[in-house]
Amino acid sequence: QVHLVQSGAEVKKPGASVKISCKTSGYTFNKFAIQWISQAPGQRLEWLGYIHAGNGNTKYSKKLQGRVTITRDTSASTVYMELSSLRSADTAVYYCARDLAGYRSVYFDSWAQGTLVTVSS
Amino acid sequence: SYVLTQPPSVSVAPGQTARIPCGGNHIGTKSVHWYQLKPGQAPVLVVYDDYDRPSGIPERFSGSNSGNTATLTISRVEAGDEADYYCHVWDSSSDHVFGPGTKVTVL
């Protein structure tokens, strides 16, 4: 059974960085990509970027380009998302999700429980 | 950039049918996926590629997509279906795009 578990809630000051982990199990880690999605309070879901666990290829949203870095540790079947230069607008729940190739696009078939990141001085 | 629209809320009595529209320019040419979000829980994929259901999702959940509107339909609504539902597409110019979400309230 596919299972994704994220690290716990974080409280950070403006300007700091945060690194969230997403530990996967129940499937062959190297064969899939892991996507990151956020949801700020009262806002819609927002795509942040992804990493292919096999070859390490990444792609980031234009909005966050330069502030977000996604990495993986294949030995631990874990993916990390680091967001730097935090500002109050980055306060959100951050999710990781596995993607599957659909008919015309990928979709996110298994999600983790989310990590609340609060940015406050 | 590609924009999706959804009504903020839909209310439905138990046993009745809830229909949640997701609007987008020529959305019928794209694959639409739907997610259910409940507070404190991991989001759940309920429909992918317009109308396919993942294993474990009841047949009460169905989808359609044509023209400028995709629709998630929940038949014989139950109290446990109360949640926020988000549509999702991939667009070549915008990457992954989500709708604003629709809160389904079971009366």
Short mmCIF file of C-alpha atoms in Angstrom, two decimals:
data_model
loop_
_atom_site.label_atom_id
_atom_site.label_comp_id
_atom_site.label_asym_id
_atom_site.label_seq_id
_atom_site.Cartn_x
_atom_site.Cartn_y
_atom_site.Cartn_z
CA GLN A 1 0.00 0.00 0.00
CA VAL A 2 1.37 3.38 -1.02
CA HIS A 3 2.11 5.55 1.99
CA LEU A 4 3.54 9.06 2.24
CA VAL A 5 4.35 10.65 5.60
CA GLN A 6 5.57 14.20 6.09
CA SER A 7 7.54 15.82 8.88
CA GLY A 8 5.80 17.85 11.54
CA ALA A 9 4.60 21.42 11.78
CA GLU A 10 7.13 24.25 11.66
CA VAL A 11 7.15 27.83 12.91
CA LYS A 12 9.67 30.10 11.21
CA LYS A 13 10.60 33.76 11.25
CA PRO A 14 10.51 35.87 8.10
CA GLY A 15 13.66 35.44 6.06
CA ALA A 16 14.38 31.96 7.37
CA SER A 17 14.21 28.69 5.46
CA VAL A 18 12.19 25.55 6.06
CA LYS A 19 12.86 22.00 4.89
CA ILE A 20 10.03 19.45 4.89
CA SER A 21 10.51 15.74 4.40
CA CYS A 22 8.20 13.29 2.67
CA LYS A 23 8.96 9.64 3.44
CA THR A 24 7.48 7.14 1.02
CA SER A 25 6.79 3.42 1.24
CA GLY A 26 4.79 0.68 -0.41
CA TYR A 27 6.05 1.13 -3.96
CA THR A 28 9.26 1.31 -6.01
CA PHE A 29 10.56 4.76 -5.12
CA ASN A 30 12.68 5.29 -8.25
CA LYS A 31 9.82 4.79 -10.69
CA PHE A 32 7.69 7.80 -9.80
CA ALA A 33 7.82 11.53 -9.33
CA ILE A 34 6.84 13.33 -6.15
CA GLN A 35 4.95 16.59 -6.45
CA TRP A 36 4.64 19.39 -3.89
CA ILE A 37 1.46 21.41 -3.46
CA SER A 38 0.58 24.09 -0.95
CA GLN A 39 -2.63 25.59 0.39
CA ALA A 40 -2.57 28.93 2.15
CA PRO A 41 -5.47 29.72 4.50
CA GLY A 42 -8.65 30.29 2.50
CA GLN A 43 -6.82 29.83 -0.79
CA ARG A 44 -6.85 27.21 -3.53
CA LEU A 45 -4.25 24.51 -3.89
CA GLU A 46 -1.08 25.71 -5.59
CA TRP A 47 1.47 23.58 -7.40
CA LEU A 48 5.06 24.18 -6.28
CA GLY A 49 7.19 21.72 -8.21
CA TYR A 50 8.26 18.11 -8.53
CA ILE A 51 11.21 15.76 -8.61
CA HIS A 52 11.49 12.47 -10.44
CA ALA A 53 12.81 10.12 -7.81
CA GLY A 54 14.67 8.03 -10.38
CA ASN A 55 16.73 10.56 -12.32
CA GLY A 56 16.46 13.54 -9.97
CA ASN A 57 15.00 15.84 -12.63
CA THR A 58 13.13 18.77 -11.13
CA LYS A 59 10.74 21.46 -12.27
CA TYR A 60 9.51 24.39 -10.21
CA SER A 61 6.64 26.82 -10.49
CA LYS A 62 7.62 30.12 -12.06
CA LYS A 63 6.22 31.92 -9.02
CA LEU A 64 8.63 30.20 -6.63
CA GLN A 65 11.61 29.80 -8.94
CA GLY A 66 14.74 30.57 -6.98
CA ARG A 67 13.20 30.06 -3.55
CA VAL A 68 12.22 26.40 -3.71
CA THR A 69 14.52 23.38 -3.93
CA ILE A 70 13.34 19.78 -4.09
CA THR A 71 15.79 16.94 -3.46
CA ARG A 72 15.62 13.24 -2.76
CA ASP A 73 17.48 10.56 -0.81
CA THR A 74 16.99 7.33 -2.69
CA SER A 75 18.46 5.23 0.13
CA ALA A 76 15.74 6.52 2.45
CA SER A 77 12.92 6.71 -0.15
CA THR A 78 12.45 10.28 1.03
CA VAL A 79 11.93 13.55 -0.79
CA TYR A 80 12.63 17.00 0.66
CA MET A 81 11.24 20.42 -0.17
CA GLU A 82 13.13 23.48 1.03
CA LEU A 83 11.63 26.96 0.81
CA SER A 84 13.89 29.92 1.53
CA SER A 85 13.46 33.64 2.23
CA LEU A 86 10.18 32.90 3.97
CA ARG A 87 7.53 35.59 4.21
CA SER A 88 4.16 35.68 5.93
CA ALA A 89 2.44 34.82 2.64
CA ASP A 90 4.22 31.44 2.73
CA THR A 91 2.14 30.41 5.74
CA ALA A 92 0.34 27.35 4.41
CA VAL A 93 -0.13 23.62 4.57
CA TYR A 94 2.40 21.92 2.31
CA TYR A 95 1.61 18.52 0.79
CA CYS A 96 3.66 15.98 -1.09
CA ALA A 97 1.93 13.61 -3.48
CA ARG A 98 2.93 10.83 -5.84
CA ASP A 99 1.99 11.31 -9.45
CA LEU A 100 0.76 8.87 -12.08
CA ALA A 101 0.64 9.36 -15.82
CA GLY A 102 -2.91 9.73 -17.03
CA TYR A 103 -4.39 9.94 -20.50
CA ARG A 104 -3.26 13.50 -21.21
CA SER A 105 -1.56 14.60 -18.00
CA VAL A 106 -0.33 13.38 -14.66
CA TYR A 107 -2.55 13.29 -11.63
CA PHE A 108 -1.76 12.91 -7.95
CA ASP A 109 -2.92 9.52 -6.73
CA SER A 110 -1.53 9.37 -3.18
CA TRP A 111 -1.01 12.28 -0.82
CA ALA A 112 0.64 12.77 2.55
CA GLN A 113 -1.13 14.33 5.50
CA GLY A 114 0.41 17.78 5.01
CA THR A 115 2.77 19.97 7.03
CA LEU A 116 1.66 23.32 8.43
CA VAL A 117 4.33 25.98 8.08
CA THR A 118 3.68 29.20 9.96
CA VAL A 119 5.82 32.24 9.20
CA SER A 120 5.60 34.82 11.93
CA SER A 121 7.86 37.29 13.64
CA SER B 1 -2.46 31.72 -17.55
CA TYR B 2 -5.16 29.09 -17.41
CA VAL B 3 -7.93 29.70 -14.87
CA LEU B 4 -10.45 27.27 -13.38
CA THR B 5 -13.67 28.33 -11.72
CA GLN B 6 -15.89 26.51 -9.21
CA PRO B 7 -18.86 27.63 -7.09
CA PRO B 8 -17.84 28.25 -3.47
CA SER B 9 -20.45 25.91 -2.06
CA VAL B 10 -23.05 23.28 -2.88
CA SER B 11 -25.64 22.05 -0.41
CA VAL B 12 -27.44 18.76 -0.79
CA ALA B 13 -29.74 16.57 1.28
CA PRO B 14 -28.67 13.03 2.14
CA GLY B 15 -29.57 10.61 -0.62
CA GLN B 16 -29.75 13.31 -3.26
CA THR B 17 -27.26 14.16 -6.01
CA ALA B 18 -24.55 16.83 -5.80
CA ARG B 19 -23.10 18.26 -8.99
CA ILE B 20 -19.94 20.32 -8.82
CA PRO B 21 -18.99 22.19 -11.99
CA CYS B 22 -15.45 23.20 -12.91
CA GLY B 23 -15.22 25.81 -15.64
CA GLY B 24 -12.28 26.53 -17.90
CA ASN B 25 -11.63 27.65 -21.45
CA HIS B 26 -11.98 24.55 -23.67
CA ILE B 27 -11.55 22.37 -20.60
CA GLY B 28 -13.07 19.54 -22.62
CA THR B 29 -9.74 19.23 -24.43
CA LYS B 30 -7.91 18.60 -21.17
CA SER B 31 -7.91 15.79 -18.62
CA VAL B 32 -9.62 16.80 -15.39
CA HIS B 33 -8.90 15.26 -12.01
CA TRP B 34 -10.82 15.74 -8.76
CA TYR B 35 -9.66 15.65 -5.14
CA GLN B 36 -11.56 15.50 -1.86
CA LEU B 37 -10.11 17.44 1.07
CA LYS B 38 -11.26 17.04 4.66
CA PRO B 39 -9.74 19.00 7.57
CA GLY B 40 -6.69 17.34 9.05
CA GLN B 41 -6.67 14.49 6.53
CA ALA B 42 -4.63 13.68 3.46
CA PRO B 43 -6.36 14.72 0.25
CA VAL B 44 -7.98 11.88 -1.71
CA LEU B 45 -8.16 11.46 -5.47
CA VAL B 46 -11.78 10.65 -6.32
CA VAL B 47 -11.84 10.94 -10.14
CA TYR B 48 -9.02 11.10 -12.70
CA ASP B 49 -8.92 11.54 -16.47
CA ASP B 50 -12.39 13.11 -16.49
CA TYR B 51 -14.41 10.08 -15.33
CA ASP B 52 -12.17 7.23 -14.09
CA ARG B 53 -12.32 6.21 -10.44
CA PRO B 54 -9.34 4.97 -8.41
CA SER B 55 -9.82 1.66 -6.67
CA GLY B 56 -11.66 2.10 -3.42
CA ILE B 57 -13.70 5.11 -4.54
CA PRO B 58 -17.44 4.34 -4.54
CA GLU B 59 -19.33 4.25 -7.84
CA ARG B 60 -21.39 7.13 -6.44
CA PHE B 61 -18.56 9.40 -7.59
CA SER B 62 -18.54 10.08 -11.33
CA GLY B 63 -17.21 12.71 -13.67
CA SER B 64 -17.81 14.22 -17.07
CA ASN B 65 -16.05 16.79 -19.21
CA SER B 66 -17.17 18.63 -22.32
CA GLY B 67 -16.89 22.07 -23.83
CA ASN B 68 -16.03 24.58 -21.14
CA THR B 69 -17.26 22.63 -18.11
CA ALA B 70 -16.20 19.50 -16.26
CA THR B 71 -18.52 18.12 -13.60
CA LEU B 72 -18.04 15.92 -10.56
CA THR B 73 -21.28 14.17 -9.61
CA ILE B 74 -21.85 12.57 -6.25
CA SER B 75 -24.95 10.36 -6.27
CA ARG B 76 -26.82 9.23 -3.15
CA VAL B 77 -24.88 11.70 -1.03
CA GLU B 78 -23.88 10.59 2.45
CA ALA B 79 -22.80 12.59 5.49
CA GLY B 80 -19.24 11.36 4.99
CA ASP B 81 -19.07 13.09 1.61
CA GLU B 82 -19.04 16.49 3.28
CA ALA B 83 -15.70 18.00 2.22
CA ASP B 84 -14.03 20.46 -0.11
CA TYR B 85 -13.63 19.29 -3.70
CA TYR B 86 -10.99 20.64 -6.08
CA CYS B 87 -10.65 20.16 -9.81
CA HIS B 88 -7.18 19.98 -11.37
CA VAL B 89 -5.82 20.19 -14.90
CA TRP B 90 -2.42 20.49 -16.48
CA ASP B 91 -1.92 23.30 -18.95
CA SER B 92 1.14 23.79 -21.14
CA SER B 93 1.45 27.47 -20.20
CA SER B 94 0.46 27.25 -16.54
CA ASP B 95 1.60 23.76 -15.46
CA HIS B 96 -0.69 22.29 -12.81
CA VAL B 97 -3.75 24.39 -12.09
CA PHE B 98 -6.39 23.89 -9.43
CA GLY B 99 -9.87 25.30 -9.10
CA PRO B 100 -10.80 27.41 -6.05
CA GLY B 101 -12.61 24.50 -4.46
CA THR B 102 -16.26 23.78 -3.67
CA LYS B 103 -17.46 23.08 -0.16
CA VAL B 104 -20.11 20.35 -0.19
CA THR B 105 -22.48 20.58 2.74
CA VAL B 106 -24.82 17.71 3.53
CA LEU B 107 -27.99 19.14 5.01
#
